[in-house]
Coordinates of C-alpha atoms and ligand atoms in Angstrom, one line a residue:
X1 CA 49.2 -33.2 -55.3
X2 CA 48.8 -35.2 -52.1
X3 CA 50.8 -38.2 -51.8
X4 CA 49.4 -39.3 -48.1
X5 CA 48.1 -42.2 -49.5
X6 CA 51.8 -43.3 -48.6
X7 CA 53.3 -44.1 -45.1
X8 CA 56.6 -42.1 -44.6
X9 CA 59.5 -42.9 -42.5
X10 CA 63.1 -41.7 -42.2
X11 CA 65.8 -41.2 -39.6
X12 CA 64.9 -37.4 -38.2
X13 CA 68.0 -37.8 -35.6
X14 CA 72.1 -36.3 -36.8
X15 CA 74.6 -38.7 -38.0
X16 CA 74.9 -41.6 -36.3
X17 CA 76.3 -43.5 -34.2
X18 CA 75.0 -41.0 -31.5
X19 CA 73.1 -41.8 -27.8
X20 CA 69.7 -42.0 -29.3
X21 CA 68.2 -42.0 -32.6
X22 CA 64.7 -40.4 -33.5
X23 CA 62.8 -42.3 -36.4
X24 CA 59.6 -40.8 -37.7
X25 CA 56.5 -42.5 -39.3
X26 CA 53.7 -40.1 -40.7
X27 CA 50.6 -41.4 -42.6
X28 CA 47.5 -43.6 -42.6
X29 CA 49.5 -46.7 -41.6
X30 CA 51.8 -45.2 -39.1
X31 CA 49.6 -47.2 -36.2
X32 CA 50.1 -50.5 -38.1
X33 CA 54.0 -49.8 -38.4
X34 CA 54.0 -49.2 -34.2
X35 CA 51.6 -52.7 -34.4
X36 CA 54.1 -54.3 -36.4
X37 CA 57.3 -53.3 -34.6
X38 CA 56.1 -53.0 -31.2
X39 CA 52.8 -54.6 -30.8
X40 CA 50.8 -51.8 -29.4
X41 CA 50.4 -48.1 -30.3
X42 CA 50.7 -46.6 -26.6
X43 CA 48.3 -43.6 -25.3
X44 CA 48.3 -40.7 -27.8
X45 CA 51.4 -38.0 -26.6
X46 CA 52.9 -40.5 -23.5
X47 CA 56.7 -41.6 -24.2
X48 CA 55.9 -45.5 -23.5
X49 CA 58.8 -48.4 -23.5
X50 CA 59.2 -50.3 -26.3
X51 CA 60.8 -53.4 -27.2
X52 CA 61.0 -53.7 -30.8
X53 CA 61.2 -56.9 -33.1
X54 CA 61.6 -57.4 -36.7
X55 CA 58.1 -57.8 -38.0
X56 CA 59.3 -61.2 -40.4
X57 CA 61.8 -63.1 -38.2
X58 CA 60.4 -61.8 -34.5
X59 CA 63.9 -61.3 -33.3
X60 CA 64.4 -58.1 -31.4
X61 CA 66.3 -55.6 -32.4
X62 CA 66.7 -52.7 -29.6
X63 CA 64.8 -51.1 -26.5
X64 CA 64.0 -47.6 -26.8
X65 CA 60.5 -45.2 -26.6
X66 CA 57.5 -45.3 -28.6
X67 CA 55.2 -42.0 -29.0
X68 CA 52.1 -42.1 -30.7
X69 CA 50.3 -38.3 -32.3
X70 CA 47.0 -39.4 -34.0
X71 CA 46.0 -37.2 -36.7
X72 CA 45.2 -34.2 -36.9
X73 CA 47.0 -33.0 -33.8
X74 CA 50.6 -33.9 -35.0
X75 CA 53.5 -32.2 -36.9
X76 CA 52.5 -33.1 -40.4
X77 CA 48.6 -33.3 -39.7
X78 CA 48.6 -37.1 -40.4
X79 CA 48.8 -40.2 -37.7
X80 CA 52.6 -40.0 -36.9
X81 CA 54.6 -42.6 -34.4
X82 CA 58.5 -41.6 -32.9
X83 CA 60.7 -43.9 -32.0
X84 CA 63.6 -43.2 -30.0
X85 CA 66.1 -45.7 -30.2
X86 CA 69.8 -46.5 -29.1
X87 CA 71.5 -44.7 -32.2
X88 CA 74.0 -46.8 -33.3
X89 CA 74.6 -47.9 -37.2
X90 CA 73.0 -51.4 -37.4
X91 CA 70.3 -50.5 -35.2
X92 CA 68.8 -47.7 -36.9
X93 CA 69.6 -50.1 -40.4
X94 CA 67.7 -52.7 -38.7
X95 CA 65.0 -50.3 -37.8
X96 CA 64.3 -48.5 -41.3
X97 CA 64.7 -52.3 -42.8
X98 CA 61.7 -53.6 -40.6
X99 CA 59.9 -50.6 -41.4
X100 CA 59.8 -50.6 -45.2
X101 CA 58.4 -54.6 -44.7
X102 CA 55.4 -52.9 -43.6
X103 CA 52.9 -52.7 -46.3
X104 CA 52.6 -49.5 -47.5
X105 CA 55.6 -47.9 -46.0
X106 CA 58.1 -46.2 -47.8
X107 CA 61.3 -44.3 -47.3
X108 CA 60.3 -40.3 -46.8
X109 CA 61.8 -38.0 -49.5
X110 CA 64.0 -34.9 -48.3
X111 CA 61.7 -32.3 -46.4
X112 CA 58.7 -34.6 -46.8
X113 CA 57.2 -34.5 -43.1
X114 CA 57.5 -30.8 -43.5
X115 CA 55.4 -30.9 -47.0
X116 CA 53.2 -32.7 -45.6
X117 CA 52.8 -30.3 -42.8
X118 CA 52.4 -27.8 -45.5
X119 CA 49.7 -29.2 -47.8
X120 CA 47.7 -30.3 -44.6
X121 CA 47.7 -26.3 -43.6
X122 CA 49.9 -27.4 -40.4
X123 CA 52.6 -24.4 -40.9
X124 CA 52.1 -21.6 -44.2
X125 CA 55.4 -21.3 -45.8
X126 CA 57.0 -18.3 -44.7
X127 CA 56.5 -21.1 -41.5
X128 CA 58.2 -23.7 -42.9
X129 CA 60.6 -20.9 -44.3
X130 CA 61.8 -20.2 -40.5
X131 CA 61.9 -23.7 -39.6
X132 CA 64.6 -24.2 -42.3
X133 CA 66.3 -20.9 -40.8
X134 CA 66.1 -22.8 -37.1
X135 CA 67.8 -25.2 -38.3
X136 CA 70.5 -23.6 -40.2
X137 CA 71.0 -20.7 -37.4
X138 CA 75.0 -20.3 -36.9
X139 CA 74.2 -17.2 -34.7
X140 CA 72.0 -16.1 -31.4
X141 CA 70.5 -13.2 -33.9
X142 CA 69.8 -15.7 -36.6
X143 CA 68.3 -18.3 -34.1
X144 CA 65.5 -15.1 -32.7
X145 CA 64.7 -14.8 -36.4
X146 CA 64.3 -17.4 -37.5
X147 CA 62.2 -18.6 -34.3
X148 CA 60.3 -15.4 -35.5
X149 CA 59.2 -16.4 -38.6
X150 CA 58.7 -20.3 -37.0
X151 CA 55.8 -18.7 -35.1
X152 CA 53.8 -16.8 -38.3
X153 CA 55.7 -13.3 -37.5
X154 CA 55.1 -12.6 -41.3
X155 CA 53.4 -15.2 -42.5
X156 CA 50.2 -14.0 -39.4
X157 CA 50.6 -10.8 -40.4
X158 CA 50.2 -11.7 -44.1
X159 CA 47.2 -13.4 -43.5
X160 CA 46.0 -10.3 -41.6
X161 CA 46.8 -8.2 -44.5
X162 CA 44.8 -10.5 -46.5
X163 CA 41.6 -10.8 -44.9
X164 CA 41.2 -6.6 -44.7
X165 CA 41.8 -6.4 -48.7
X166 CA 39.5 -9.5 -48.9
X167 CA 37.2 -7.1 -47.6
X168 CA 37.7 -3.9 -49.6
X169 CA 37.6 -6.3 -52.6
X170 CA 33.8 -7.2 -51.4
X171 CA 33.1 -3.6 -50.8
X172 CA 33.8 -3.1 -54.8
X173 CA 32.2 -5.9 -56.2
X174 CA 29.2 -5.6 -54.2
X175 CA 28.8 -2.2 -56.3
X176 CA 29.6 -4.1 -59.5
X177 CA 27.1 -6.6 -58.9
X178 CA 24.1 -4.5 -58.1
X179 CA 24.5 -1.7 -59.4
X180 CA 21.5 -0.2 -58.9
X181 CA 20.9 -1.6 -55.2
X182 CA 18.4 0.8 -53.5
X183 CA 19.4 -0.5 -50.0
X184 CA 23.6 -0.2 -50.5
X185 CA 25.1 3.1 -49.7
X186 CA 26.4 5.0 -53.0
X187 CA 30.0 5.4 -52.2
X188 CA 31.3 2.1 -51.3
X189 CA 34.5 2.3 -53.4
X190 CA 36.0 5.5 -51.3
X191 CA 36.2 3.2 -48.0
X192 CA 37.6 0.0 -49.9
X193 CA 40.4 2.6 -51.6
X194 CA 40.7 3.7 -48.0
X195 CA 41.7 0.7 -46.7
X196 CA 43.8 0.1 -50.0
X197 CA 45.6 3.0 -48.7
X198 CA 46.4 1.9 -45.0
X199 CA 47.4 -1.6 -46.6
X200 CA 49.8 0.1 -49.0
X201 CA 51.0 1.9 -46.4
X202 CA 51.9 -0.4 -43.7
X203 CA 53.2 -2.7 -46.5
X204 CA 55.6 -0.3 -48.0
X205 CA 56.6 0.8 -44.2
X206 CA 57.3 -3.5 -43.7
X207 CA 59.3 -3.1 -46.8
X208 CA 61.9 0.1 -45.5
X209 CA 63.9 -1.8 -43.3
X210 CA 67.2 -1.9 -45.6
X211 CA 67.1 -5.4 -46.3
X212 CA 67.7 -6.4 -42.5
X213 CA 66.1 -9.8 -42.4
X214 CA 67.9 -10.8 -45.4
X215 CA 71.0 -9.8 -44.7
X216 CA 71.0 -11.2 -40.8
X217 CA 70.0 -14.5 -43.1
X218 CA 72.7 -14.7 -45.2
X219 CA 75.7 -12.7 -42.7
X220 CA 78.4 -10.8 -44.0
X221 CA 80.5 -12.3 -46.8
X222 CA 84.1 -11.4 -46.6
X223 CA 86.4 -12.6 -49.5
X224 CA 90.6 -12.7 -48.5
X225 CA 92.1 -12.1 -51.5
X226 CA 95.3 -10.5 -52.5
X227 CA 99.0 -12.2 -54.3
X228 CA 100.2 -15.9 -54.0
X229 CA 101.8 -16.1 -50.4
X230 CA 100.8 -12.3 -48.9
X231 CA 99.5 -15.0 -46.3
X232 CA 95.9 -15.5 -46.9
X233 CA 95.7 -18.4 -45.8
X234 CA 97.0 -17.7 -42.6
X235 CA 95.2 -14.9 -42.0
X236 CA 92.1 -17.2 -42.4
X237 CA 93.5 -19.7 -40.0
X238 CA 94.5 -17.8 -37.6
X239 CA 91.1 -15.9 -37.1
X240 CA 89.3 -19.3 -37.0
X241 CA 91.5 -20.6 -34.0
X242 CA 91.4 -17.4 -32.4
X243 CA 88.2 -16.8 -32.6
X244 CA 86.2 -19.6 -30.0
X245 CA 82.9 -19.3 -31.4
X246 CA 83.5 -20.6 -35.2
X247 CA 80.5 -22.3 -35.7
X248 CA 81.5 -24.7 -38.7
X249 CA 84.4 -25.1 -41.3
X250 CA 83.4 -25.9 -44.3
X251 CA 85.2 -27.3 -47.4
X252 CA 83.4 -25.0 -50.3
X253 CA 82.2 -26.9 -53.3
X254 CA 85.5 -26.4 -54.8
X255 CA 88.7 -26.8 -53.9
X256 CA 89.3 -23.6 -54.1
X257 CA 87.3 -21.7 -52.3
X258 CA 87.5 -22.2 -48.6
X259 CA 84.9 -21.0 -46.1
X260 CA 85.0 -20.3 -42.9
X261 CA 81.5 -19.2 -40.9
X262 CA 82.2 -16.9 -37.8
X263 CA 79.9 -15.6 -35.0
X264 CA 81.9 -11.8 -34.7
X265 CA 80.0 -10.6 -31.4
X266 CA 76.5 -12.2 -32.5
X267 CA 77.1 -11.4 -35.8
X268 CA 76.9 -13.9 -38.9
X269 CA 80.0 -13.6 -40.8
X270 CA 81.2 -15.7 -43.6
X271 CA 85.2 -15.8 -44.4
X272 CA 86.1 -16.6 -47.6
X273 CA 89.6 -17.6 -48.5
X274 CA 90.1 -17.2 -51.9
X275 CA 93.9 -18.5 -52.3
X276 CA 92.6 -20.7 -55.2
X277 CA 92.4 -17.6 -57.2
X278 CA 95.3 -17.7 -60.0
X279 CA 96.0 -18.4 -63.8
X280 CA 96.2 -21.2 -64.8
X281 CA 95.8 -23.6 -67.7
X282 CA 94.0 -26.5 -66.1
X283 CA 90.3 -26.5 -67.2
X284 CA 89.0 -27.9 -64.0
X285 CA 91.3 -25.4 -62.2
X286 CA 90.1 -22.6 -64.4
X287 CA 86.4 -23.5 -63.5
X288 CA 87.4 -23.7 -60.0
X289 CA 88.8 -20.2 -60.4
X290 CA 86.1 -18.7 -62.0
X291 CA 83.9 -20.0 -59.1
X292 CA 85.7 -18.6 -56.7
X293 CA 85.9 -15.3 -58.9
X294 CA 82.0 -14.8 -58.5
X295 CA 81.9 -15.5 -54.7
X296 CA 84.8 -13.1 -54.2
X297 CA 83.1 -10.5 -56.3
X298 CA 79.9 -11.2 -54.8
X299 CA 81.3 -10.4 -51.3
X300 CA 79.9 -8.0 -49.2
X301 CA 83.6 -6.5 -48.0
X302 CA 87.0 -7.6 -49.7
X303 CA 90.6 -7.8 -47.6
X304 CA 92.9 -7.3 -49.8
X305 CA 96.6 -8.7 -48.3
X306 CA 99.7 -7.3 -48.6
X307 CA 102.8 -8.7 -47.7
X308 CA 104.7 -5.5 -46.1
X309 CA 108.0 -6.9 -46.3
X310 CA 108.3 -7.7 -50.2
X311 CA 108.0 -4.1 -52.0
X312 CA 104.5 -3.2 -50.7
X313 CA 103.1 -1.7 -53.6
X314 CA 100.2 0.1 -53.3
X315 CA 97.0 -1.7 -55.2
X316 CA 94.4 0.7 -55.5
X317 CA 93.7 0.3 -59.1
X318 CA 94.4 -3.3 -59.5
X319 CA 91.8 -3.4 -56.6
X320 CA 89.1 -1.1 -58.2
X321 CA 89.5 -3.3 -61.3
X322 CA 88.9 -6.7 -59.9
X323 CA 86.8 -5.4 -57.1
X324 CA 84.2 -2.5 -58.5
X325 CA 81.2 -2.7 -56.3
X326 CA 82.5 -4.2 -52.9
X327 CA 83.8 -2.5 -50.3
X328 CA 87.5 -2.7 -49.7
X329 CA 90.2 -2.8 -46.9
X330 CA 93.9 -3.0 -47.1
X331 CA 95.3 -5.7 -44.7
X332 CA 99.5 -5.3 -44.8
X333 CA 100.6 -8.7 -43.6
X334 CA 103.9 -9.5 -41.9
X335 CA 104.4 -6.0 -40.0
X336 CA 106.7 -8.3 -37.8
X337 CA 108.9 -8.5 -40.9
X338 CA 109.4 -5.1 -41.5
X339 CA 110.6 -2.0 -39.3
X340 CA 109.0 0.2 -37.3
X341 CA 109.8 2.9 -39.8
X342 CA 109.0 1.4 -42.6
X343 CA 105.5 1.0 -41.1
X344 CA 105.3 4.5 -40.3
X345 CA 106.4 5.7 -43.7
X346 CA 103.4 3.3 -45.1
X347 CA 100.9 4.9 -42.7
X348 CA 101.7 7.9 -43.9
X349 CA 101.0 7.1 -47.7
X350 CA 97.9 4.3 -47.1
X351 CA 95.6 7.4 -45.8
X352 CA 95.6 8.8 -49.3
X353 CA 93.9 6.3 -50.3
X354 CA 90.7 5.4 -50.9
X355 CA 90.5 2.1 -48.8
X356 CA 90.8 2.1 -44.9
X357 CA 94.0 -0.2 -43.7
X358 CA 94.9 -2.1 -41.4
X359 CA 98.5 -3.1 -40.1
X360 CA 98.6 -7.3 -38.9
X361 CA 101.1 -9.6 -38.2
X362 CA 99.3 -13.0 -39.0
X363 CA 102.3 -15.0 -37.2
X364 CA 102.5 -12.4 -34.1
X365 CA 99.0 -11.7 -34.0
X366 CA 100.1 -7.6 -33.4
X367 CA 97.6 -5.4 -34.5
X368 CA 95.4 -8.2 -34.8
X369 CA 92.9 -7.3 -32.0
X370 CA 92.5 -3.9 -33.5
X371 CA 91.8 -5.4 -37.1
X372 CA 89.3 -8.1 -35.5
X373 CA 86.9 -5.2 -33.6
X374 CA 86.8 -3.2 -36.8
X375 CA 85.5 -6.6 -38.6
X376 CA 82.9 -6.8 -35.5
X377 CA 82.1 -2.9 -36.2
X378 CA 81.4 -3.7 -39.4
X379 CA 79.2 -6.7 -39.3
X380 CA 77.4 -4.9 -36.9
X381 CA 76.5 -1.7 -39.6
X382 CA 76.2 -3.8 -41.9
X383 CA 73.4 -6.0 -40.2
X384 CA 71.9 -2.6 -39.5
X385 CA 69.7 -1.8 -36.4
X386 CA 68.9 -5.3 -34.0
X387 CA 65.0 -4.4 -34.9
X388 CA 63.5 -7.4 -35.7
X389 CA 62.3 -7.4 -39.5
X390 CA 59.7 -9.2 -40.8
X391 CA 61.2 -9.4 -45.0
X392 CA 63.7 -12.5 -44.2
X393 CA 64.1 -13.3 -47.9
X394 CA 64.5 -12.1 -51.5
X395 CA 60.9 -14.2 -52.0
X396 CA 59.1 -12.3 -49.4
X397 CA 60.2 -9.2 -50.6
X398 CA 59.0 -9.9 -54.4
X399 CA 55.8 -10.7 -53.3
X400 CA 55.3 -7.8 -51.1
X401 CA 56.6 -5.3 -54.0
X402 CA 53.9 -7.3 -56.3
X403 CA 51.5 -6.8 -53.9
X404 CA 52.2 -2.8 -53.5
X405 CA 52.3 -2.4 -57.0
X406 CA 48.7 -4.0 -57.6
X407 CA 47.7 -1.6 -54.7
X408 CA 49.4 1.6 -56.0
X409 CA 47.4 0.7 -59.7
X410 CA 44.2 0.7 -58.1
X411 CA 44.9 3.7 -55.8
X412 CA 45.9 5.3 -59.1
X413 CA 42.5 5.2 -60.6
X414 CA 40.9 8.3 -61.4
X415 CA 37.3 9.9 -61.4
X416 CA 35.4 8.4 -62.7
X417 CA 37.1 5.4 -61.3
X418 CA 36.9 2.3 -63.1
X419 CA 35.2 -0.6 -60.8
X420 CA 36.1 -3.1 -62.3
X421 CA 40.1 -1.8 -62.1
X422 CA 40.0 -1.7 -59.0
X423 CA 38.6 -4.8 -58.2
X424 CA 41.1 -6.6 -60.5
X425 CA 44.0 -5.0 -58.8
X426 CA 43.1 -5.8 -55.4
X427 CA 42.2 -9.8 -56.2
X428 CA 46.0 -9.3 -57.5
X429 CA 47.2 -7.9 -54.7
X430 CA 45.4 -10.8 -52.6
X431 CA 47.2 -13.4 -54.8
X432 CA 50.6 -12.3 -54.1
X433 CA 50.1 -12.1 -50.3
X434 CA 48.3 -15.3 -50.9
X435 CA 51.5 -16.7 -52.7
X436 CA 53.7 -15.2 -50.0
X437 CA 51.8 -17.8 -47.3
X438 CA 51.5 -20.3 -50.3
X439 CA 47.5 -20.4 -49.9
X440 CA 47.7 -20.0 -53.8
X441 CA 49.7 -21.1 -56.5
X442 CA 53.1 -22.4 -55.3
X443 CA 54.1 -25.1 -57.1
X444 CA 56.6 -23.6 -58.8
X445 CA 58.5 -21.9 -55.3
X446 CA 57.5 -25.3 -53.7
X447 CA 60.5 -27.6 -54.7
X448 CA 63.1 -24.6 -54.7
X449 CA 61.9 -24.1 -50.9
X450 CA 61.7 -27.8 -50.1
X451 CA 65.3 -28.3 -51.7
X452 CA 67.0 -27.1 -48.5
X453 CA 65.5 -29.9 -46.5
X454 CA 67.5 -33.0 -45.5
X455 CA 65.6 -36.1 -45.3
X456 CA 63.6 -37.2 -42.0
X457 CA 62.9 -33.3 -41.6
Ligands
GDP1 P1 98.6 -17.3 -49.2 O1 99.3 -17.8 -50.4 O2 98.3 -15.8 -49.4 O3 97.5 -18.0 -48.7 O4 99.8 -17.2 -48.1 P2 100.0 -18.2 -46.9 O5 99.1 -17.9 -45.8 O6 100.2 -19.6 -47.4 O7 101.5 -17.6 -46.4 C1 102.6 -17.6 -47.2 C2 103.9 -17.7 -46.3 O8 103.9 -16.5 -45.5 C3 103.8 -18.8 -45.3 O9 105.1 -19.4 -45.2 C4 103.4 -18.2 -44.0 O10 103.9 -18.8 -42.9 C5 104.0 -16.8 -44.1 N1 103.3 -15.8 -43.4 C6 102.0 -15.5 -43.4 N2 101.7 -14.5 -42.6 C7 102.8 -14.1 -42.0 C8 103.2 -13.0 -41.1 O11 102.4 -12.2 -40.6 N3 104.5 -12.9 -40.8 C9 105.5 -13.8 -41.3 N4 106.7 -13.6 -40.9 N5 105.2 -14.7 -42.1 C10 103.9 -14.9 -42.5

């Protein structure tokens, strides 16, 4: 499974050109890279100037800082060397090309420092879980939890969990195993189910929390949808330059879906603009439509628009149909296109219906501020209570549900209780909180987590 017989290296430092760049090396001939650029590995943790030359031709290439972290007190447990250099294009090119000259060093793989870290028992992986979360934080709320989980919030208290059922699980077998032991007390399954039950307990309590963690994770998903030219589009535009803190437009993997991530008062939330969604008879367009079908019926909360001025017929069931299980709002666009009456008659209809509604000019802005606090509002229920949870994704909560289940089987057992069932359903218990920290048996959840990594992390 270990491939450390390999030296890594990769740019760990954004897009250049930028001020500096950060190149890592990590592995057994990380010291005779720094030899080989810079002709010295400087003291262990001390930033030390370095001029660096291209080990072949000796010509220099740039001046920057050299840090050296001998194994095992470094990020992926392995010798690793830093080099900070000037961060332009050809620099960095010249850098990584000197690099892979040096006999046994290789490019690093996406999230390969932070595998390494893993399989040398540097961070668990709920760890290396919150470290991906760090890095993807949009939002203050999302940056606390994720810095959370970082520091072994769930993955110590895993562990913890662990030890106490590794010890009930001794308590049964020693009673399988000798049986007849004069010098063991009788009863030594009741405490073991005993502390079955306080584990159960405090496991199923970790697992109320009304999926919190997950949803801060992934924020709220709002899908603009509603007729060709009802002014979606605008809509979406117009909240993204009003609002200061939009954190980074995105071009969804279609052209047709546009998204748009938003920090609403702390909260995550995710704008989808779903203009793209129309008949048509254009197979790539049809696939893009279908795409941007499942995000919008994925959505947490759907706008429909309206444009007041044209008709303004009321949707409800053409809403229900295409939107059954989200929660809806009517948005009637273009109030400053229609009269003041005409807005009050259609107030007095729209609270007959099932949907709440809201009355915005997307050109104006009027009754725009209105429409934006009750978006905050409802970010905010949705994300629930600011408590910080521990369950931060759909893979934590499987293996704590696995782990309950085992626990409720062997709490189940009845007199005369079966040893031997109990034992078995506690070691299983132990395996899926071992799973959950990746002590055991994660090869498979390995490359799914280790995906989401970009390369030089
Ligand atoms: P979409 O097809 O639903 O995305 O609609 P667009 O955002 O492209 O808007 C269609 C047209 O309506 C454009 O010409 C917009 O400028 C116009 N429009 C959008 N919102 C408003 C509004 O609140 N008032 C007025 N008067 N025009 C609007």
């Amino acid at each position: 499974m270990l491939k450390s017989a390999d030296t890594i290296f990769a740019l760990s430092s954004g897009r250049p050109p930028a001020a500096i760049a950060v190149v890592r090396v990590s592995g057994p001939r990380a010291g005779a890279a720094l030899e080989a650029l810079i002709g010295k590995i400087p003291p262990p943790r001390h930033a030390a100037l370095a001029r660096l030359h291209d080990p072949a031709s000796g010509e220099m290439i740039d001046e920057g800082l050299a840090l050296w972290f001998p194994a095992p007190r470094s990020e992926t447990g392995e010798d690793t060397a830093e080099l900070q250099l000037h961060g332009g294009r050809a620099v960095i090119a010249a850098v990584l090309a000197a690099l892979a000259r040096v006999p046994g060093c290789r490019p690093a793989e996406a999230g390969e420092f932070t595998r390494r870290a893993f399989e040398n028992g540097r961070l668990d992986l709920t760890r290396v879980e919150g470290l991906a979360d760090l890095i993807g934080a949009d939002t203050e709320a999302q940056r606390r939890q994720a810095l959370r989980q970082m520091r072994g919030a769930l993955g110590d208290r895993a562990e913890a969990w662990r030890a106490k059922l590794i010890e009930a699980l001794a308590l049964v077998e020693a009673r399988i195993d000798f049986p007849d032991e004069a010098d063991l007390p009788e009863d030594l399954v009741s405490p073991a189910l005993a502390r079955a039950r306080e584990l159960r307990d405090e496991i199923t309590r970790t697992l109320a929390d009304q999926r919190r963690g997950e949803r801060l994770r992934e924020g709220l998903v709002v899908a603009i949808a509603g007729p060709p030219n009802a002014g979606k589009s605008s809509l979406l535009n117009r909240i993204a330059r009003r609002d200061a803190a939009i954190v980074s437009p995105f071009a969804g993997t279609t052209r047709d879906v546009i998204e748009v991530h938003l920090d609403l008062d702390g909260c995550p939330v995710t704008l989808l603009d779903t203009a793209g969604i129309r008949d048509s008879t254009d197979p790539v367009e049809q696939e893009g439509v279908r795409r941007a079908r499942e995000r919008a019926t994925a959505a947490d909360l759907v706008l429909w628009l309206v444009d007041s001025s044209t008709g303004g017929e009321i949707p409800g069931d053409l809403l229900a149909q295409e939107f059954p299980n989200n929660a809806k709002w009517i948005v009637w666009n273009k109030i400053d296109l229609v009269s003041l009456l005409r807005i009050k008659s259609l107030k007095s209809i729209v609270h007959k219906l099932d949907y709440p509604s809201y009355f915005i000019s997307a050109l104006t802005e009027s009754g725009f501020d209105e429409f934006l606090k009750a978006l905050g509002k409802q970010s905010q229920e949705f994300l629930g209570s600011s408590e910080p949870a521990l369950v931060t994704r759909a893979r934590h909560r499987y293996a704590l549900e696995n782990a309950v289940g085992a626990l409720d089987r062997a709490l189940n057992e009845q007199v005369p209780i079966r040893e031997d069932v109990v034992a078995e359903e506690l070691r299983l218990a132990g395996r899926a909180l071992g799973r959950l920290t990746g002590r055991v048996d994660v090869e498979d959840v390995l490359d799914v987590i280790f995906r989401d990594f970009c390369i030089g992390k």
